[in-house]
Amino acid sequence: MVIVEPYSSGNMLAPAFRQGGFSPCAVTLTGSSAPNPATLRLSDFDEHIAYDGGELGPLVDRLRALDPVAIVPGTHTGVKPADELAAVLTPELANAPDLGPARHHKGAMIAAVAAAGLPTIRSLCTSDAGDALAWIAREGLSGRDLVVKPADSAGTDSVRFVPGGHELHAAVAELLGSTSRYGSRISEVLVQEHVKGVEYAVDTFSYEGRCTVNDVVRYHKVSSRRHMALYASMEILPMDAPGNDAVIGYVKAALDALGIRFGAAHTEVMVTEDGPMLIEVNARLSGGGHPWTCELATGDNSIDRMVRYVAGDRNIPDGYPLRLTTRVVFFSVRSAGTVSGIAGLDAIADLPSCYHLQVNLQDGDHVPETADIFDAQRLGAVVLAHGDPAQVAADHREVHRIAAGAGRPGGLTIDPNREGVQ
């Protein structure tokens, strides 16, 4: 079993496949720079191949000698090479080769989904700040709020909010030529109309072109003075929660439009007053160890479904039971500084629904202003899980109170979820 770039949640794949009776092989890219390098555990693998990103032929030859049963990405940087390798070595367990660019490049992704007739956010992919200004004039978006982000990245990396479209030229020019969290040069950006609504994510496992739903997640994100879309909390919803049918239907159609036939996907959509609209599809596992959270809530996840399928199980359910109301609450800071009073966070562990408390800080640490999910994960998070949704909501409020008095002057920032928490 070949796992390309087994970082983040991708480090959960090798142990699961080994338990399922398979020998794991890691392929890592020497030219990439993972934003979470400590998550790589090469000791979990029987083989490790370092790939320099050049000619694919020698890598194909080495892997063919191992007779792989399947090839999957572990994180964002593994999507493109895993796609290319699977198309050659395991074509029966591969995504549509002709749509490969649309699965890792946001501009091509939006275009492919729009071509399938699905509603999408008005967008422009460009490498020229002047083109962006001309585009907003043509689209009648002058004076409207906009979003600018790299065309090829993930995890809210370098996402910029441009209120009223003012200083759009500067925002585009700032990103072009800079380096992403993944160590690559940003040569194109996506400029989009800023749409409002409720953000959802749907985690899926597909096989033989059939998409099965592992979970539906509702996000709560907030903005700071300089950054937007900061993760505050996320909650796994019941499969039959109101509105989920529309979200799931849209996601399945988007995955079809992108030629996803095998493997995990993490799809984010904004449900606006006009219905669901695609934010992005990630043709790999959800990051940050989310498959573990999914299993806590539902008893299953994308990894286990993948292992079962490769082992011969064709009875993979489309849907899930919600066993525990499960919410992940993220820490953040609104300004850089030195932290203190971290021991005060220990009280969170005593809350009735606290299933896991992760604090990656100690007094005296200097932390930057939280800019994206990678910064938030370096601070830590709380996993709340309980059979009673009211208990989870009450404990979320208590996490907010405790965090406000610990961490640094003004406390760590925890924004209560809008739904039944404030």
Coordinates of C-alpha atoms in Angstrom, one line a residue:
M1 CA 0.0 0.0 0.0
V2 CA 1.6 3.2 -1.2
I3 CA 1.0 6.5 0.7
V4 CA 2.3 9.7 -0.9
E5 CA 3.3 12.4 1.6
P6 CA 2.0 10.7 4.8
Y7 CA 1.8 13.9 6.9
S8 CA -1.1 15.2 9.1
S9 CA -4.0 12.7 9.1
G10 CA -2.1 10.8 6.5
N11 CA 0.1 9.4 9.2
M12 CA -2.9 7.3 10.4
L13 CA -3.0 5.4 7.1
A14 CA 0.1 3.1 7.5
P15 CA -0.9 1.6 10.9
A16 CA -4.5 1.0 9.7
F17 CA -3.3 -0.7 6.5
R18 CA -0.7 -2.8 8.4
Q19 CA -3.5 -3.9 10.8
G20 CA -5.5 -4.9 7.7
G21 CA -2.7 -7.1 6.5
F22 CA -0.9 -4.8 4.0
S23 CA 2.7 -3.6 3.8
P24 CA 2.9 0.2 3.8
C25 CA 5.3 2.1 1.6
A26 CA 5.9 5.9 2.0
V27 CA 6.7 8.2 -0.9
T28 CA 7.9 11.7 0.3
L29 CA 8.7 14.7 -1.9
T30 CA 12.1 16.1 -1.3
G31 CA 11.1 19.5 -2.9
S32 CA 8.1 20.1 -0.7
S33 CA 7.9 21.6 2.8
A34 CA 5.2 20.2 4.9
P35 CA 3.7 22.7 7.4
N36 CA 3.5 19.9 10.0
P37 CA 6.8 17.9 9.5
A38 CA 6.6 16.3 13.0
T39 CA 3.6 14.3 12.0
L40 CA 5.7 12.1 9.6
R41 CA 6.5 8.7 11.1
L42 CA 8.7 6.7 8.8
S43 CA 9.0 4.0 11.4
D44 CA 5.5 2.9 10.4
F45 CA 6.6 1.9 6.9
D46 CA 8.4 -1.1 5.4
E47 CA 9.6 1.0 2.5
H48 CA 10.4 4.6 2.0
I49 CA 11.1 6.3 -1.3
A50 CA 12.2 9.9 -1.6
Y51 CA 11.0 11.5 -4.8
D52 CA 12.6 14.7 -6.1
G53 CA 9.5 15.7 -8.2
G54 CA 11.3 15.2 -11.5
E55 CA 10.8 12.4 -14.1
L56 CA 8.1 10.0 -12.9
G57 CA 9.4 7.0 -14.8
P58 CA 12.1 5.8 -12.3
L59 CA 9.6 6.2 -9.4
V60 CA 7.0 4.2 -11.3
D61 CA 9.6 1.4 -11.9
R62 CA 10.5 1.2 -8.3
L63 CA 6.9 1.0 -7.2
R64 CA 5.9 -1.5 -9.9
A65 CA 8.5 -3.8 -8.4
L66 CA 6.6 -3.7 -5.1
D67 CA 3.3 -4.6 -6.8
P68 CA 1.1 -2.0 -5.1
V69 CA -2.5 -2.7 -4.4
A70 CA -3.4 1.0 -4.2
I71 CA -1.8 4.4 -4.1
V72 CA -3.3 7.3 -2.1
P73 CA -2.2 10.8 -0.9
G74 CA -1.6 11.5 2.8
T75 CA -1.9 15.3 2.5
H76 CA -2.3 18.1 0.0
T77 CA 1.2 17.8 -1.6
G78 CA 0.6 14.2 -2.2
V79 CA -2.6 14.6 -4.3
K80 CA -1.0 15.3 -7.7
P81 CA 1.7 12.6 -7.6
A82 CA -0.6 10.0 -6.1
D83 CA -3.1 10.7 -8.9
E84 CA -0.4 10.3 -11.6
L85 CA 1.0 7.1 -10.0
A86 CA -2.3 5.5 -9.5
A87 CA -3.4 6.2 -13.1
V88 CA -0.3 4.1 -14.3
L89 CA 0.1 1.5 -11.6
T90 CA -3.4 0.9 -10.2
P91 CA -5.8 2.2 -12.8
E92 CA -8.7 0.2 -11.4
L93 CA -8.3 2.2 -8.2
A94 CA -7.6 5.7 -9.6
N95 CA -9.4 8.9 -10.3
A96 CA -10.2 10.2 -13.9
P97 CA -6.7 11.1 -15.3
D98 CA -8.0 13.8 -17.6
L99 CA -9.4 15.8 -14.6
G100 CA -6.2 15.6 -12.5
P101 CA -5.5 19.4 -12.5
A102 CA -9.0 20.1 -11.3
R103 CA -8.4 18.0 -8.2
H104 CA -5.4 20.1 -6.9
H105 CA -5.7 23.5 -8.6
K106 CA -8.5 25.7 -7.3
G107 CA -9.0 27.6 -10.6
A108 CA -9.4 24.5 -12.7
M109 CA -11.6 23.0 -9.9
I110 CA -14.1 25.8 -9.9
A111 CA -14.2 25.7 -13.7
A112 CA -14.8 22.0 -13.8
V113 CA -17.6 22.2 -11.2
A114 CA -19.2 25.1 -13.1
A115 CA -19.0 23.2 -16.4
A116 CA -21.0 20.5 -14.8
G117 CA -23.8 23.0 -14.2
L118 CA -23.4 23.4 -10.5
P119 CA -23.6 26.9 -8.8
T120 CA -20.2 28.3 -8.0
I121 CA -18.8 31.4 -6.4
R122 CA -17.8 34.0 -9.0
S123 CA -14.1 33.5 -9.4
L124 CA -11.0 34.5 -11.4
C125 CA -7.7 32.6 -11.5
T126 CA -4.9 34.9 -12.5
S127 CA -1.2 35.7 -12.2
D128 CA -1.7 39.4 -12.9
A129 CA -3.0 42.0 -10.4
G130 CA -4.2 44.1 -13.3
D131 CA -6.4 41.3 -14.6
A132 CA -8.1 41.1 -11.2
L133 CA -9.1 44.8 -11.4
A134 CA -10.4 44.5 -14.9
W135 CA -12.4 41.4 -13.9
I136 CA -14.2 43.0 -11.0
A137 CA -15.3 45.8 -13.3
R138 CA -16.6 43.4 -15.9
E139 CA -18.4 41.3 -13.2
G140 CA -20.0 44.3 -11.5
L141 CA -18.2 43.6 -8.3
S142 CA -16.8 47.0 -7.7
G143 CA -17.2 48.0 -4.1
R144 CA -18.0 44.4 -3.1
D145 CA -16.0 42.3 -0.5
L146 CA -13.6 39.9 -2.1
V147 CA -11.4 37.0 -1.1
V148 CA -7.9 36.3 -2.5
K149 CA -6.0 33.0 -2.0
P150 CA -3.4 30.8 -3.6
A151 CA -4.6 28.6 -6.5
D152 CA -2.7 25.6 -5.2
S153 CA -2.7 25.3 -1.4
A154 CA -4.8 24.2 1.6
G155 CA -5.7 24.8 5.2
T156 CA -6.7 28.4 4.8
D157 CA -3.1 29.1 3.8
S158 CA -2.6 32.8 2.8
V159 CA -6.3 33.5 2.5
R160 CA -6.9 37.3 2.3
F161 CA -10.1 39.2 2.9
V162 CA -10.4 42.4 0.8
P163 CA -13.2 44.5 2.2
G164 CA -15.0 46.5 -0.4
G165 CA -12.4 45.4 -2.9
H166 CA -10.1 48.2 -1.7
E167 CA -6.4 47.4 -2.1
L168 CA -7.2 44.4 -4.2
H169 CA -4.1 45.1 -6.4
A170 CA -1.9 45.1 -3.3
A171 CA -3.4 41.9 -2.0
V172 CA -2.9 40.0 -5.2
A173 CA 0.6 41.4 -5.7
E174 CA 1.6 40.5 -2.1
L175 CA 0.7 36.8 -2.7
L176 CA 2.2 36.4 -6.2
G177 CA 5.8 35.3 -5.9
S178 CA 5.5 34.6 -2.2
T179 CA 6.0 31.1 -0.7
S180 CA 3.0 29.0 0.5
R181 CA 2.9 27.0 3.7
Y182 CA 3.9 24.0 1.6
G183 CA 7.1 25.6 0.4
S184 CA 6.0 26.2 -3.2
R185 CA 6.1 29.6 -5.0
I186 CA 2.6 31.1 -5.5
S187 CA 2.4 31.8 -9.2
E188 CA -1.4 32.1 -9.5
V189 CA -4.2 33.3 -7.2
L190 CA -7.9 32.9 -7.0
V191 CA -9.9 36.1 -6.6
Q192 CA -13.5 35.4 -5.5
E193 CA -16.6 37.3 -4.5
H194 CA -17.0 37.0 -0.8
V195 CA -20.2 35.1 -0.1
K196 CA -22.0 34.8 3.2
G197 CA -23.7 31.8 4.7
V198 CA -23.0 28.7 6.9
E199 CA -19.9 26.7 6.0
Y200 CA -20.0 22.9 5.9
A201 CA -17.6 20.1 5.2
V202 CA -18.4 16.6 4.0
D203 CA -15.9 13.8 4.4
T204 CA -16.4 10.9 1.9
F205 CA -14.9 7.7 0.7
S206 CA -15.5 6.7 -2.9
Y207 CA -15.0 3.4 -4.7
E208 CA -16.0 2.3 -8.2
G209 CA -17.3 5.9 -8.7
R210 CA -19.8 5.5 -5.8
C211 CA -19.5 8.1 -3.1
T212 CA -20.2 7.2 0.6
V213 CA -20.6 9.9 3.3
N214 CA -18.6 9.5 6.5
D215 CA -19.7 12.7 8.2
V216 CA -21.2 16.2 7.7
V217 CA -19.4 18.9 9.7
R218 CA -20.6 22.4 10.4
Y219 CA -17.8 25.0 10.8
H220 CA -17.8 28.1 12.8
K221 CA -15.0 30.5 11.6
V222 CA -14.2 34.0 12.7
S223 CA -12.1 36.9 11.4
S224 CA -9.4 39.0 13.0
R225 CA -8.0 42.4 12.1
R226 CA -5.8 40.8 9.4
H227 CA -7.1 37.3 8.7
M228 CA -10.3 35.7 7.8
A229 CA -11.7 32.2 8.1
L230 CA -10.0 31.3 11.3
Y231 CA -11.2 28.0 12.7
A232 CA -13.1 28.5 16.0
S233 CA -15.0 25.2 16.2
M234 CA -16.5 22.4 14.2
E235 CA -19.3 20.0 15.0
I236 CA -20.2 16.7 13.4
L237 CA -24.0 16.8 12.6
P238 CA -26.5 14.0 12.5
M239 CA -26.8 12.5 9.0
D240 CA -30.4 13.6 8.8
A241 CA -29.9 17.1 10.1
P242 CA -32.1 19.7 8.3
G243 CA -30.4 20.9 5.1
N244 CA -27.9 18.1 4.9
D245 CA -29.6 16.5 1.9
A246 CA -28.9 19.6 -0.2
V247 CA -25.3 19.8 1.0
I248 CA -24.7 16.1 0.3
G249 CA -26.3 16.2 -3.1
Y250 CA -24.2 19.1 -4.1
V251 CA -21.0 17.5 -2.8
K252 CA -21.6 14.2 -4.6
A253 CA -22.2 16.1 -7.9
A254 CA -19.0 18.1 -7.4
L255 CA -17.0 14.9 -6.8
D256 CA -18.4 13.4 -10.0
A257 CA -17.5 16.6 -11.9
L258 CA -13.9 16.3 -10.7
G259 CA -13.6 12.6 -11.6
I260 CA -13.2 11.3 -8.1
R261 CA -13.6 7.5 -8.4
F262 CA -11.5 6.1 -5.5
G263 CA -10.3 7.3 -2.1
A264 CA -11.0 9.9 0.5
A265 CA -12.2 13.5 -0.1
H266 CA -12.8 16.4 2.2
T267 CA -15.2 18.9 0.5
E268 CA -16.1 22.4 1.9
V269 CA -19.1 24.3 0.8
M270 CA -20.8 27.5 1.8
V271 CA -24.6 27.3 2.1
T272 CA -25.8 30.7 0.9
E273 CA -29.3 32.1 0.5
D274 CA -29.0 30.7 -3.1
G275 CA -28.0 27.3 -2.0
P276 CA -24.7 25.4 -1.6
M277 CA -21.6 26.7 -3.4
L278 CA -18.2 25.1 -3.5
I279 CA -15.3 26.5 -1.5
E280 CA -12.9 23.6 -2.4
V281 CA -12.6 19.9 -2.7
N282 CA -9.5 18.2 -1.2
A283 CA -9.0 14.8 -2.8
R284 CA -7.5 13.3 0.3
L285 CA -8.2 12.9 4.0
S286 CA -9.3 15.8 6.2
G287 CA -6.3 17.1 8.1
G288 CA -5.6 17.5 11.8
G289 CA -6.4 14.0 12.8
H290 CA -10.1 14.5 11.9
P291 CA -10.6 10.8 11.0
W292 CA -10.1 10.0 14.7
T293 CA -12.8 12.6 15.6
C294 CA -15.1 11.1 13.0
E295 CA -14.7 7.6 14.5
L296 CA -15.4 9.0 18.0
A297 CA -18.6 10.5 16.8
T298 CA -19.8 7.8 14.4
G299 CA -17.8 4.6 14.9
D300 CA -16.3 4.7 11.4
N301 CA -14.1 6.9 9.2
S302 CA -12.6 7.2 5.7
I303 CA -9.5 5.3 6.6
D304 CA -11.3 2.2 7.9
R305 CA -13.6 2.2 4.9
M306 CA -10.6 2.4 2.6
V307 CA -8.9 -0.5 4.3
R308 CA -12.0 -2.6 4.3
Y309 CA -12.6 -2.0 0.6
V310 CA -9.0 -2.8 -0.5
A311 CA -9.3 -6.0 1.6
G312 CA -12.4 -7.0 -0.4
D313 CA -15.4 -5.6 1.5
R314 CA -17.9 -4.2 -0.9
N315 CA -20.6 -3.5 1.7
I316 CA -19.5 0.1 2.5
P317 CA -22.4 2.1 4.0
D318 CA -23.4 5.4 2.5
G319 CA -24.1 7.4 5.7
Y320 CA -23.5 7.1 9.4
P321 CA -25.2 7.0 12.8
L322 CA -24.2 9.8 15.2
R323 CA -23.3 8.1 18.4
L324 CA -22.0 11.1 20.3
T325 CA -22.4 14.8 19.7
T326 CA -18.8 15.8 19.0
R327 CA -17.4 19.3 18.7
V328 CA -13.8 20.4 18.3
V329 CA -12.9 23.8 19.7
F330 CA -9.7 25.5 18.6
F331 CA -7.5 27.9 20.5
S332 CA -6.3 31.1 18.8
V333 CA -4.6 34.4 19.7
R334 CA -5.6 37.8 18.2
S335 CA -2.1 39.3 18.5
A336 CA 1.5 38.0 18.9
G337 CA 2.9 37.7 22.4
T338 CA 4.3 35.6 25.2
V339 CA 2.0 33.2 26.9
S340 CA 1.6 32.6 30.7
G341 CA -1.0 31.0 33.0
I342 CA -1.3 28.0 30.8
A343 CA -2.0 25.7 33.8
G344 CA -5.4 27.4 34.0
L345 CA -6.5 25.4 30.9
D346 CA -6.2 22.2 32.9
A347 CA -9.7 22.9 34.3
I348 CA -11.1 22.1 30.8
A349 CA -10.3 18.4 31.4
D350 CA -12.8 18.2 34.2
L351 CA -15.8 19.2 32.1
P352 CA -18.3 16.4 31.7
S353 CA -18.0 16.2 27.9
C354 CA -14.2 16.8 27.6
Y355 CA -12.9 13.8 25.7
H356 CA -9.5 15.2 24.8
L357 CA -7.5 18.3 25.7
Q358 CA -4.4 19.1 23.7
V359 CA -2.3 22.1 24.9
N360 CA 0.9 22.6 23.0
L361 CA 2.1 25.6 25.0
Q362 CA 4.0 26.3 28.1
D363 CA 4.5 29.5 30.0
G364 CA 7.1 31.8 28.3
D365 CA 6.4 30.6 24.8
H366 CA 6.1 33.3 22.2
V367 CA 3.2 32.8 19.8
P368 CA 2.3 34.6 16.5
E369 CA -1.1 36.0 15.7
T370 CA -3.2 33.1 14.6
A371 CA -3.4 33.2 10.8
D372 CA -4.7 29.7 9.7
I373 CA -5.4 26.2 10.8
F374 CA -1.7 25.4 11.2
D375 CA -1.2 28.1 13.7
A376 CA -4.3 27.0 15.6
Q377 CA -3.1 23.4 15.7
R378 CA 0.2 24.5 17.2
L379 CA -1.7 26.1 20.1
G380 CA -4.0 23.1 20.7
A381 CA -7.6 22.2 20.8
V382 CA -10.4 20.6 22.8
V383 CA -12.6 17.7 21.7
L384 CA -16.0 17.7 23.4
A385 CA -18.1 14.5 23.0
H386 CA -21.3 13.5 24.9
G387 CA -24.6 11.8 24.3
D388 CA -26.4 15.0 25.3
P389 CA -26.0 17.9 22.9
A390 CA -27.0 20.3 25.6
Q391 CA -24.0 19.2 27.7
V392 CA -21.6 19.8 24.8
A393 CA -23.1 23.3 24.3
A394 CA -22.8 24.1 28.0
D395 CA -19.2 22.9 28.1
H396 CA -18.3 24.9 25.0
R397 CA -19.4 28.0 26.9
E398 CA -17.3 26.9 29.8
V399 CA -14.2 26.4 27.6
H400 CA -14.7 29.9 26.4
R401 CA -14.8 31.2 30.0
I402 CA -11.7 29.2 31.1
A403 CA -9.6 30.1 28.0
A404 CA -10.4 33.8 28.4
G405 CA -8.6 33.8 31.7
A406 CA -5.5 31.8 30.7
G407 CA -2.7 31.9 28.2
R408 CA -1.8 35.6 27.9
P409 CA -3.2 39.0 28.9
G410 CA -6.7 38.9 27.5
G411 CA -6.7 35.1 27.4
L412 CA -6.7 32.7 24.5
T413 CA -9.5 33.4 22.1
I414 CA -12.3 30.9 22.0
D415 CA -15.4 32.0 20.1
P416 CA -18.6 30.2 21.1
N417 CA -20.4 28.5 18.3
R418 CA -23.4 30.5 17.0
E419 CA -25.7 27.5 17.3
G420 CA -27.1 27.4 20.9
V421 CA -23.9 28.4 22.7
Q422 CA -23.9 32.1 23.1

